[in-house]
Short mmCIF file of C-alpha atoms in Angstrom, two decimals:
data_model
loop_
_atom_site.label_atom_id
_atom_site.label_comp_id
_atom_site.label_asym_id
_atom_site.label_seq_id
_atom_site.Cartn_x
_atom_site.Cartn_y
_atom_site.Cartn_z
CA MET G 227 36.13 -17.63 63.69
CA LYS G 228 34.49 -14.55 62.30
CA ALA G 229 35.38 -11.25 63.58
CA THR G 230 33.23 -9.27 65.96
CA LYS G 231 35.33 -6.42 66.34
CA SER G 232 35.98 -3.62 63.01
CA MET G 233 39.57 -3.78 61.78
CA GLN G 234 39.99 -0.19 63.50
CA ALA G 235 39.12 -1.68 66.97
CA GLN G 236 41.47 -4.53 66.10
CA GLY G 237 44.21 -2.32 65.58
CA ASN G 238 44.72 -4.09 62.13
CA ARG G 239 47.08 -1.68 60.17
CA LEU G 240 44.98 -1.87 57.18
CA ALA G 241 42.70 0.12 59.14
CA ASN G 242 45.11 2.98 58.22
CA THR G 243 44.14 4.30 54.59
CA MET G 244 47.49 5.22 53.35
CA ILE G 245 48.38 1.54 53.82
CA GLN G 246 45.65 0.55 51.85
CA LEU G 247 46.50 2.85 48.84
CA ASN G 248 50.28 1.41 49.29
CA VAL G 249 49.03 -1.87 48.64
CA LEU G 250 46.48 -1.24 46.03
CA ASN G 251 49.64 0.45 44.47
CA GLY G 252 52.18 -2.27 44.92
CA LYS G 253 54.20 -0.36 47.72
CA ASP G 254 53.52 -2.19 50.64
CA MET G 255 52.80 -6.03 51.85
CA VAL G 256 52.30 -7.17 48.27
CA ASP G 257 54.81 -6.37 45.08
CA ALA G 258 52.18 -7.16 42.52
CA LYS G 259 51.77 -3.69 40.25
CA PHE G 260 48.78 -3.28 37.82
CA PRO G 261 48.52 -1.09 34.64
CA LEU G 262 47.34 2.45 36.37
CA PHE G 263 43.52 2.73 36.07
CA THR G 264 44.05 6.61 34.86
CA ASP G 265 45.97 5.32 31.70
CA LYS G 266 42.95 3.03 30.76
CA LEU G 267 40.71 6.30 31.03
CA LYS G 268 43.66 8.39 28.93
CA GLU G 269 43.00 5.49 26.18
CA ILE G 270 39.47 6.17 25.80
CA ASN G 271 39.93 10.39 26.46
CA LEU G 272 37.96 10.09 29.68
CA PHE G 273 41.04 11.69 31.71
CA PRO G 274 40.32 13.69 33.82
CA LEU G 275 36.97 12.24 34.77
CA LYS G 276 34.24 14.70 35.02
CA PRO G 277 30.60 14.31 36.22
CA SER G 278 28.08 14.25 34.60
CA GLY G 279 25.76 16.54 36.90
CA ILE G 280 25.06 15.46 40.47
CA GLU G 281 21.77 13.36 40.50
CA ILE G 282 22.19 11.57 43.76
CA PHE G 283 22.99 12.88 47.03
CA GLN G 284 24.43 9.97 48.90
CA ILE G 285 24.73 10.21 52.86
CA ASN G 286 26.91 8.28 55.00
CA MET G 287 24.93 8.82 58.30
CA GLY G 288 27.38 7.02 60.53
CA LYS G 289 29.74 3.89 60.65
CA MET G 290 27.72 2.38 63.47
CA CYS G 291 25.80 -0.85 62.53
CA ASN G 292 24.38 -3.94 64.35
CA GLN G 293 26.51 -6.18 62.01
CA VAL G 294 30.04 -6.95 61.15
CA CYS G 295 30.29 -8.15 57.65
CA ALA G 296 33.34 -9.80 56.24
CA HIS G 297 33.45 -7.71 53.24
CA CYS G 298 32.71 -4.43 54.48
CA HIS G 299 33.86 -1.31 53.00
CA VAL G 300 32.94 1.04 55.53
CA ASP G 301 34.41 -1.02 58.55
CA ALA G 302 31.17 -0.66 60.25
CA GLY G 303 30.13 -2.38 63.53
CA PRO G 304 28.83 -1.81 66.98
CA ASP G 305 32.16 -0.53 68.38
CA ARG G 306 32.08 2.61 65.34
CA LYS G 307 30.87 5.62 67.07
CA GLU G 308 31.22 8.35 63.92
CA ILE G 309 27.33 9.25 63.89
CA MET G 310 26.29 12.37 61.62
CA THR G 311 24.94 15.34 63.99
CA LYS G 312 21.80 16.92 63.30
CA GLN G 313 23.54 20.06 62.60
CA THR G 314 25.34 18.24 59.59
CA LEU G 315 21.77 16.75 58.84
CA GLU G 316 20.20 19.80 58.78
CA ARG G 317 22.56 21.18 56.41
CA CYS G 318 22.40 18.51 54.13
CA LEU G 319 18.55 19.33 53.97
CA GLU G 320 19.39 23.07 53.09
CA ILE G 321 21.51 22.10 50.41
CA LEU G 322 18.77 19.54 49.14
CA LYS G 323 15.86 22.64 49.40
CA ASN G 324 18.08 24.90 47.31
CA THR G 325 18.99 22.66 44.31
CA ASP G 326 17.00 19.91 42.12
CA ILE G 327 19.03 17.06 43.13
CA LYS G 328 16.23 14.18 42.99
CA THR G 329 17.58 11.37 44.78
CA VAL G 330 18.72 10.91 48.28
CA ASP G 331 20.56 7.88 48.98
CA LEU G 332 20.92 6.90 52.66
CA THR G 333 23.67 4.49 54.04
CA GLY G 334 25.79 3.61 56.87
CA GLY G 335 26.50 1.62 58.78
CA ALA G 336 23.12 0.86 59.72
CA PRO G 337 21.62 4.24 58.68
CA GLU G 338 18.77 3.72 60.88
CA MET G 339 20.79 3.28 63.95
CA ASN G 340 21.39 7.89 63.49
CA PRO G 341 19.20 8.96 66.64
CA HIS G 342 18.05 11.74 63.88
CA PHE G 343 16.96 8.92 61.01
CA PHE G 344 13.42 8.81 61.54
CA TRP G 345 12.89 12.82 61.64
CA PHE G 346 15.55 13.02 58.75
CA VAL G 347 13.45 10.98 56.60
CA GLU G 348 10.11 12.70 57.38
CA GLU G 349 11.86 16.07 56.39
CA LEU G 350 13.20 14.56 52.91
CA SER G 351 9.54 12.98 52.42
CA LYS G 352 8.20 16.79 52.59
CA LEU G 353 10.84 18.07 50.55
CA GLY G 354 9.59 15.36 47.74
CA LYS G 355 12.99 13.62 47.33
CA HIS G 356 13.21 9.76 46.17
CA ILE G 357 14.80 8.33 49.08
CA ILE G 358 16.66 5.52 49.01
CA ASP G 359 17.72 3.60 52.00
CA ARG G 360 20.36 1.01 52.44
CA CYS G 361 19.06 -1.31 54.96
CA ASN G 362 20.77 -4.41 56.10
CA LEU G 363 17.21 -6.02 57.06
CA THR G 364 18.51 -7.53 60.35
CA ILE G 365 18.25 -4.11 62.11
CA ILE G 366 14.43 -4.17 61.37
CA VAL G 367 14.26 -7.18 63.67
CA ALA G 368 17.34 -6.14 65.92
CA ASN G 369 15.39 -3.94 68.51
CA LYS G 370 11.72 -3.58 69.22
CA LYS G 371 12.25 0.34 68.09
CA TYR G 372 12.95 -0.67 64.64
CA HIS G 373 9.74 -2.95 64.17
CA ARG G 374 8.25 0.04 62.69
CA LEU G 375 10.51 0.26 60.02
CA PRO G 376 8.33 -1.45 57.07
CA ASP G 377 5.35 0.91 57.85
CA PHE G 378 7.89 4.11 58.15
CA PHE G 379 9.40 3.42 54.86
CA LYS G 380 5.83 2.79 53.16
CA GLU G 381 4.51 6.14 54.71
CA HIS G 382 7.29 8.26 53.16
CA GLY G 383 7.59 6.25 49.80
CA VAL G 384 11.15 5.15 50.80
CA GLU G 385 12.66 2.87 48.44
CA VAL G 386 14.43 -0.29 49.95
CA VAL G 387 18.01 -1.62 48.95
CA SER G 388 19.04 -4.50 50.94
CA SER G 389 21.77 -6.80 50.78
CA LEU G 390 21.27 -10.38 50.59
CA PRO G 391 24.30 -12.19 49.22
CA TYR G 392 23.23 -15.40 48.56
CA PHE G 393 19.88 -17.42 49.09
CA SER G 394 21.20 -20.04 51.56
CA GLU G 395 22.01 -19.67 55.06
CA LYS G 396 25.78 -21.06 54.61
CA ARG G 397 26.73 -18.43 52.27
CA THR G 398 25.05 -15.49 53.72
CA ASP G 399 26.14 -16.12 57.28
CA SER G 400 29.97 -16.59 55.97
CA GLN G 401 29.80 -13.22 54.87
CA ARG G 402 27.78 -11.10 57.33
CA GLY G 403 27.50 -13.35 60.30
CA GLU G 404 25.86 -16.01 62.36
CA GLY G 405 22.38 -15.99 62.30
CA VAL G 406 22.23 -12.97 59.68
CA PHE G 407 20.36 -14.86 57.22
CA GLU G 408 17.39 -15.98 59.43
CA GLN G 409 16.91 -12.56 60.59
CA SER G 410 17.13 -11.23 57.48
CA ILE G 411 14.16 -13.75 55.74
CA ARG G 412 12.19 -12.41 58.91
CA ALA G 413 12.91 -8.56 57.71
CA LEU G 414 11.92 -9.48 54.35
CA LYS G 415 8.67 -11.22 55.29
CA MET G 416 7.64 -8.21 57.20
CA LEU G 417 8.44 -5.88 54.22
CA ASN G 418 6.65 -8.16 52.07
CA GLU G 419 3.54 -8.13 54.38
CA VAL G 420 3.18 -4.14 53.86
CA GLY G 421 3.41 -4.32 49.82
CA TYR G 422 7.67 -3.92 49.41
CA GLY G 423 8.81 -6.10 46.58
CA ILE G 424 5.16 -7.08 45.42
CA GLU G 425 4.26 -6.83 42.15
CA GLY G 426 1.90 -3.84 41.30
CA THR G 427 2.55 -2.18 44.39
CA GLU G 428 4.67 0.93 44.36
CA GLN G 429 6.70 -0.09 47.40
CA LYS G 430 10.42 -0.94 45.96
CA LEU G 431 12.49 -3.53 47.66
CA ASN G 432 15.47 -3.92 45.71
CA LEU G 433 18.41 -6.65 47.06
CA VAL G 434 21.97 -6.39 46.23
CA TYR G 435 24.12 -9.36 45.51
CA ASN G 436 27.64 -9.25 46.16
CA PRO G 437 30.09 -12.50 45.57
CA SER G 438 30.89 -14.09 49.16
CA GLY G 439 34.39 -14.61 48.06
CA ALA G 440 37.43 -13.70 45.51
CA PHE G 441 34.82 -13.70 42.26
CA LEU G 442 33.42 -11.51 40.29
CA PRO G 443 29.52 -11.28 40.02
CA GLY G 444 27.97 -12.90 37.19
CA ASP G 445 25.28 -11.66 34.91
CA GLN G 446 23.08 -9.86 36.91
CA SER G 447 19.58 -10.86 34.78
CA SER G 448 20.02 -14.37 35.13
CA LEU G 449 21.33 -13.75 38.81
CA GLU G 450 17.84 -11.91 39.79
CA ALA G 451 15.94 -14.76 37.82
CA GLU G 452 17.73 -17.63 39.86
CA PHE G 453 17.35 -15.29 43.26
CA LYS G 454 13.61 -14.98 42.05
CA ARG G 455 13.01 -18.72 42.01
CA GLN G 456 14.94 -19.45 44.92
CA LEU G 457 13.62 -17.22 47.40
CA LYS G 458 9.83 -17.70 46.47
CA ARG G 459 10.26 -21.38 46.32
CA LYS G 460 12.13 -21.68 49.84
CA PHE G 461 10.41 -18.84 51.60
CA ASP G 462 7.56 -17.32 49.99
CA ILE G 463 9.58 -14.00 49.70
CA GLN G 464 9.20 -11.86 46.95
CA PHE G 465 11.49 -8.57 45.59
CA ASN G 466 11.64 -6.27 42.81
CA ASN G 467 15.20 -5.75 41.26
CA LEU G 468 18.72 -7.76 41.88
CA TYR G 469 21.66 -5.45 41.94
CA ALA G 470 25.00 -7.58 41.20
CA ILE G 471 27.88 -5.72 42.94
CA THR G 472 31.43 -6.22 42.56
CA ASN G 473 33.40 -6.31 45.65
CA ILE G 474 35.90 -3.22 45.56
CA PRO G 475 39.30 -4.46 46.87
CA ILE G 476 39.29 -2.01 50.22
CA SER G 477 39.25 -2.18 53.83
CA ARG G 478 37.91 -5.62 55.11
CA PHE G 479 37.67 -7.17 51.63
CA LEU G 480 41.30 -6.11 50.86
CA ASP G 481 42.05 -7.60 54.16
CA TYR G 482 40.15 -11.04 53.55
CA LEU G 483 42.23 -11.07 50.13
CA LEU G 484 45.56 -10.56 51.43
CA GLU G 485 45.04 -13.03 53.86
CA SER G 486 43.35 -15.47 51.72
CA GLY G 487 46.23 -14.90 49.50
CA ASN G 488 43.94 -14.02 46.45
CA TYR G 489 44.95 -10.32 46.26
CA GLU G 490 46.94 -10.72 42.77
CA ALA G 491 44.35 -13.14 41.18
CA TYR G 492 41.33 -10.84 42.31
CA MET G 493 43.12 -7.68 40.83
CA GLU G 494 44.27 -9.57 37.74
CA LYS G 495 40.28 -10.82 37.04
CA LEU G 496 39.53 -6.91 37.78
CA VAL G 497 41.94 -5.50 35.25
CA THR G 498 41.40 -8.11 32.90
CA ALA G 499 37.50 -7.57 32.92
CA TYR G 500 38.11 -3.88 32.67
CA ASN G 501 35.18 -2.64 30.30
CA PRO G 502 35.65 1.18 28.58
CA MET G 503 31.65 1.02 28.43
CA ALA G 504 31.43 0.58 32.20
CA ALA G 505 34.07 3.37 32.73
CA ARG G 506 31.94 5.68 30.98
CA ASN G 507 28.86 4.83 33.25
CA VAL G 508 30.35 4.84 36.67
CA MET G 509 28.30 6.00 39.58
CA CYS G 510 30.88 8.83 40.45
CA ARG G 511 29.70 10.83 37.34
CA ASN G 512 26.38 11.62 38.84
CA THR G 513 26.90 10.97 42.54
CA ILE G 514 28.09 13.07 45.84
CA SER G 515 28.87 11.18 48.60
CA ILE G 516 28.93 12.73 52.10
CA SER G 517 30.64 11.31 55.29
CA TRP G 518 29.55 11.65 58.79
CA ASP G 519 31.40 14.69 59.27
CA GLY G 520 30.27 16.42 56.40
CA TYR G 521 33.09 15.93 54.07
CA LEU G 522 32.40 15.25 50.39
CA TYR G 523 33.82 12.62 47.95
CA ASP G 524 33.36 11.25 44.74
CA CYS G 525 31.74 8.08 46.20
CA ASP G 526 31.51 5.69 49.26
CA PHE G 527 34.43 3.80 48.51
CA ASN G 528 36.56 7.14 47.92
CA GLN G 529 35.33 8.24 51.22
CA MET G 530 36.63 4.92 53.37
CA LEU G 531 39.87 5.54 51.32
CA ASP G 532 39.83 9.14 52.82
CA LEU G 533 40.03 10.28 49.14
CA LYS G 534 38.04 13.85 49.28
CA VAL G 535 36.94 15.53 46.45
CA SER G 536 39.61 17.27 44.50
CA GLU G 537 37.74 20.32 44.49
CA ARG G 538 39.38 22.35 46.97
CA SER G 539 37.08 25.30 47.68
CA SER G 540 34.11 22.70 48.32
CA LEU G 541 35.45 20.14 50.36
CA HIS G 542 32.71 20.26 52.98
CA ILE G 543 28.79 20.65 53.22
CA ASN G 544 29.51 23.95 54.64
CA ASP G 545 31.27 24.98 51.33
CA PHE G 546 29.03 23.04 48.94
CA ASP G 547 29.12 24.76 45.82
CA ILE G 548 27.06 22.56 43.20
CA ASP G 549 28.51 24.37 39.90
CA LYS G 550 32.02 24.09 41.05
CA LEU G 551 31.70 20.52 42.00
CA ASN G 552 29.84 19.60 38.78
CA ASN G 553 33.09 20.46 37.23
CA ARG G 554 35.39 18.95 39.79
CA SER G 555 37.81 16.04 38.43
CA ILE G 556 36.84 12.88 39.75
CA VAL G 557 39.56 11.49 42.13
CA LEU G 558 40.82 7.81 41.05
CA ASN G 559 43.11 5.17 42.21
CA GLN G 560 43.50 1.33 41.38
CA HIS G 561 40.54 0.29 43.20
CA CYS G 562 38.30 1.86 40.73
CA TYR G 563 39.02 -0.90 38.59
CA GLY G 564 36.08 -2.57 40.65
CA CYS G 565 33.36 -0.47 39.23
CA THR G 566 34.60 -1.12 35.50
CA ALA G 567 34.88 -4.91 35.85
CA GLY G 568 32.60 -6.65 33.29
CA ALA G 569 29.26 -5.53 33.14
CA GLY G 570 30.28 -2.77 35.72
CA SER G 571 29.04 -2.22 39.27
CA SER G 572 27.73 0.55 41.03
CA CYS G 573 25.00 1.22 44.30
CA GLY G 574 22.61 0.31 41.53
CA GLY G 575 24.23 -2.68 40.35
CA GLU G 576 25.54 -2.88 36.32
CA VAL G 577 26.01 -0.13 34.59
CA THR G 578 25.91 -1.36 31.35
CA GLY G 579 23.36 -3.38 29.24
CA MET S 160 56.60 -32.76 39.90
CA SER S 161 53.06 -31.54 38.50
CA TYR S 162 52.61 -30.65 34.64
CA PHE S 163 49.63 -28.62 35.80
CA LYS S 164 50.47 -25.08 36.30
CA PRO S 165 47.46 -22.83 37.13
CA GLU S 166 48.94 -19.95 35.68
CA ASP S 167 49.19 -21.80 31.92
CA LEU S 168 45.13 -21.30 31.99
CA LYS S 169 45.84 -17.72 30.99
CA LYS S 170 47.88 -18.89 28.05
CA PHE S 171 45.02 -20.97 26.62
CA GLY S 172 43.42 -18.30 24.30
CA ASP S 173 47.04 -17.84 22.65
CA ILE S 174 47.48 -21.66 21.72
CA GLY S 175 46.82 -20.11 17.80
CA LYS S 176 49.87 -18.33 18.05
CA PHE S 177 52.11 -21.45 17.97
CA GLY S 178 50.31 -22.75 14.85
CA ALA S 179 47.09 -23.50 13.46
CA LYS S 180 45.22 -20.21 13.99
CA ASP S 181 42.29 -20.64 11.82
CA LEU S 182 41.32 -23.91 13.81
CA ALA S 183 41.93 -22.40 16.91
CA ASP S 184 40.04 -19.59 15.99
CA LYS S 185 37.24 -21.58 14.79
CA PHE S 186 37.39 -23.49 18.18
CA PHE S 187 37.28 -20.65 20.68
CA ALA S 188 34.28 -19.17 18.16
CA TYR S 189 32.54 -22.25 18.71
CA TYR S 190 33.26 -22.75 22.34
CA GLY S 191 31.77 -19.00 22.80
CA GLU S 192 28.74 -19.93 21.09
CA VAL S 193 28.42 -23.01 23.21
CA PHE S 194 28.52 -21.39 26.64
CA LYS S 195 26.08 -18.53 25.74
CA GLU S 196 22.35 -18.52 27.30
CA GLY S 197 20.23 -20.92 25.00
CA ALA S 198 17.70 -23.60 25.92
CA LEU S 199 19.86 -24.18 28.93
CA THR S 200 21.14 -21.32 31.00
CA GLN S 201 24.46 -19.94 31.44
CA ARG S 202 24.27 -21.31 35.02
CA GLU S 203 23.42 -24.74 33.74
CA LYS S 204 25.80 -25.04 31.33
CA SER S 205 28.60 -24.18 33.72
CA LEU S 206 27.48 -26.82 35.88
CA ILE S 207 27.64 -29.58 33.36
CA ALA S 208 30.69 -28.34 32.41
CA LEU S 209 31.98 -28.70 35.82
CA ALA S 210 30.86 -32.24 35.85
CA VAL S 211 32.62 -33.20 32.63
CA ALA S 212 35.58 -31.58 34.04
CA HIS S 213 35.98 -34.31 36.79
CA THR S 214 34.93 -36.94 34.32
CA VAL S 215 37.93 -35.71 31.84
CA GLN S 216 39.85 -34.92 35.04
CA CYS S 217 40.98 -31.55 33.45
CA PRO S 218 42.38 -29.49 36.40
CA TYR S 219 42.49 -26.36 34.52
CA CYS S 220 38.70 -26.89 33.65
CA ILE S 221 37.88 -27.81 36.99
CA ASP S 222 39.61 -24.31 38.33
CA ALA S 223 37.77 -22.44 35.67
CA TYR S 224 34.47 -24.13 36.30
CA THR S 225 34.41 -24.07 40.07
CA GLN S 226 35.05 -20.18 39.79
CA ASP S 227 32.57 -19.99 36.93
CA CYS S 228 29.63 -21.78 38.87
CA LEU S 229 30.36 -19.47 41.84
CA GLN S 230 30.03 -16.38 39.61
CA LYS S 231 27.15 -17.74 37.81
CA GLY S 232 25.31 -17.98 41.29
CA SER S 233 25.21 -21.94 41.91
CA ASP S 234 25.65 -22.90 45.52
CA GLU S 235 27.78 -25.80 47.04
CA ASP S 236 25.02 -28.26 47.07
CA GLN S 237 24.39 -27.63 43.13
CA MET S 238 28.03 -27.90 42.46
CA MET S 239 28.67 -30.99 44.54
CA GLU S 240 25.20 -32.98 43.18
CA ALA S 241 26.81 -32.16 39.40
CA VAL S 242 29.89 -33.71 40.59
CA HIS S 243 27.97 -36.78 41.97
CA VAL S 244 26.17 -37.08 38.73
CA ALA S 245 29.44 -36.99 36.75
CA ALA S 246 30.78 -39.80 39.32
CA ALA S 247 27.32 -42.03 38.98
CA ILE S 248 27.79 -42.14 35.55
CA LYS S 249 31.43 -42.98 35.49
CA SER S 250 30.75 -45.64 37.93
CA GLY S 251 27.61 -46.66 36.21
CA ALA S 252 29.52 -46.81 32.91
CA THR S 253 32.13 -49.09 34.87
CA LEU S 254 29.60 -51.56 36.39
CA VAL S 255 27.32 -51.84 33.42
CA ASN S 256 30.17 -53.51 31.55
CA SER S 257 29.87 -56.08 34.17
CA VAL S 258 26.99 -57.41 32.11
CA GLN S 259 29.46 -58.42 29.38
CA MET S 260 31.72 -60.04 32.11
CA ILE S 261 28.74 -62.20 32.96
CA ASN S 262 27.70 -62.77 29.52
CA LYS S 263 31.02 -64.02 29.23
CA ALA S 264 31.23 -65.98 32.23
CA ASP S 265 28.04 -67.74 31.08
CA GLU S 266 29.37 -68.60 27.85
CA LEU S 267 32.43 -70.41 29.49
CA MET S 268 31.09 -71.73 32.37
CA MET S 269 29.33 -75.27 32.88
#
């Protein structure tokens, strides 16, 4: 039976981020210890890891979501009430006005469920920012008020990045919940209808593939070719690029790994597949992640582990200091192996090649 | 007791340390080349390997190529169909020999 509640609502002890960090370091629930990620970076003179400069402002607009995905690193769901306020969003706009950060990446939960979402995107659009919306697709068909999203995205030049773990119902629904595949296909058709994902248009629709289980993603370009072939053949659906993303061993995916007895083997896979080239290109070097309550993190994963930026004088958007943040040391832990395995992984897919 | 220990698969790459290193090196270099993208995609090659693994009944290979097929994006139907192809060839190979049986029987019977 698939969970319909967040780990937090279930009272799962892994909802406590300290316990997750202890597991990753072999101090709770498991004995397995792996080489320290920081040592791997020391070997290539990359420690302490420094930013290359903030280019992406990734805002987690809230943990509320209409789905309860089995691998969700946010532990998002309908029962999560943490939502970014208008005041915090206004502060984000102020920062974006006064810096030359070009890309704003909206995530959640389902970012569209934030009551200020439409207003916020309009404001970002006025600033001329490149807007990315991490849309779970089903939100578009979930409620009448969201049916206008495809047109709205188009009007404001929003790039849509959507998860579709597989081109079959069985594997998609096993990860994202019953009925998700069918709804996702309907939403993709609506996006295609207004030009999203269609060759020659400016409306970019990129899909995210992440494995439905304890294995790593294969070669991104091969997967993209297979997804394109199958989605076109089966449903006449088109998209631009496929981002292959590795599941990071935190939150619900960590819970799954432990429950299924796959934790050790999965960590070993990540550690064995460690790629120094990927380590040089990790996304935390050009990204800053903002939580629903305005705190700053090196990435969305650190945010979910409650590992705030190391720059103590700029912990919150109210104290946002881009110069200091650009000189911070990035906070690392054992989950970081997830971004450096094989061809690497980021919110934009592989980081090498 | 089973001789098969899944963790032994990790030691496969070290067989050259025991002896005949040059042969092991040549084998692994060849193996690596075979599975590169070519006229067949890596995903297709992995499905073939999965099917062959079943016919040679190698549990190491079955473990390895089940995982590899999933990583390369094959779905359950494709993987199962590949095993059916192997099974069909194997059973076909048994049955086609019945022609030899029939020939011999024809030769011997009145």
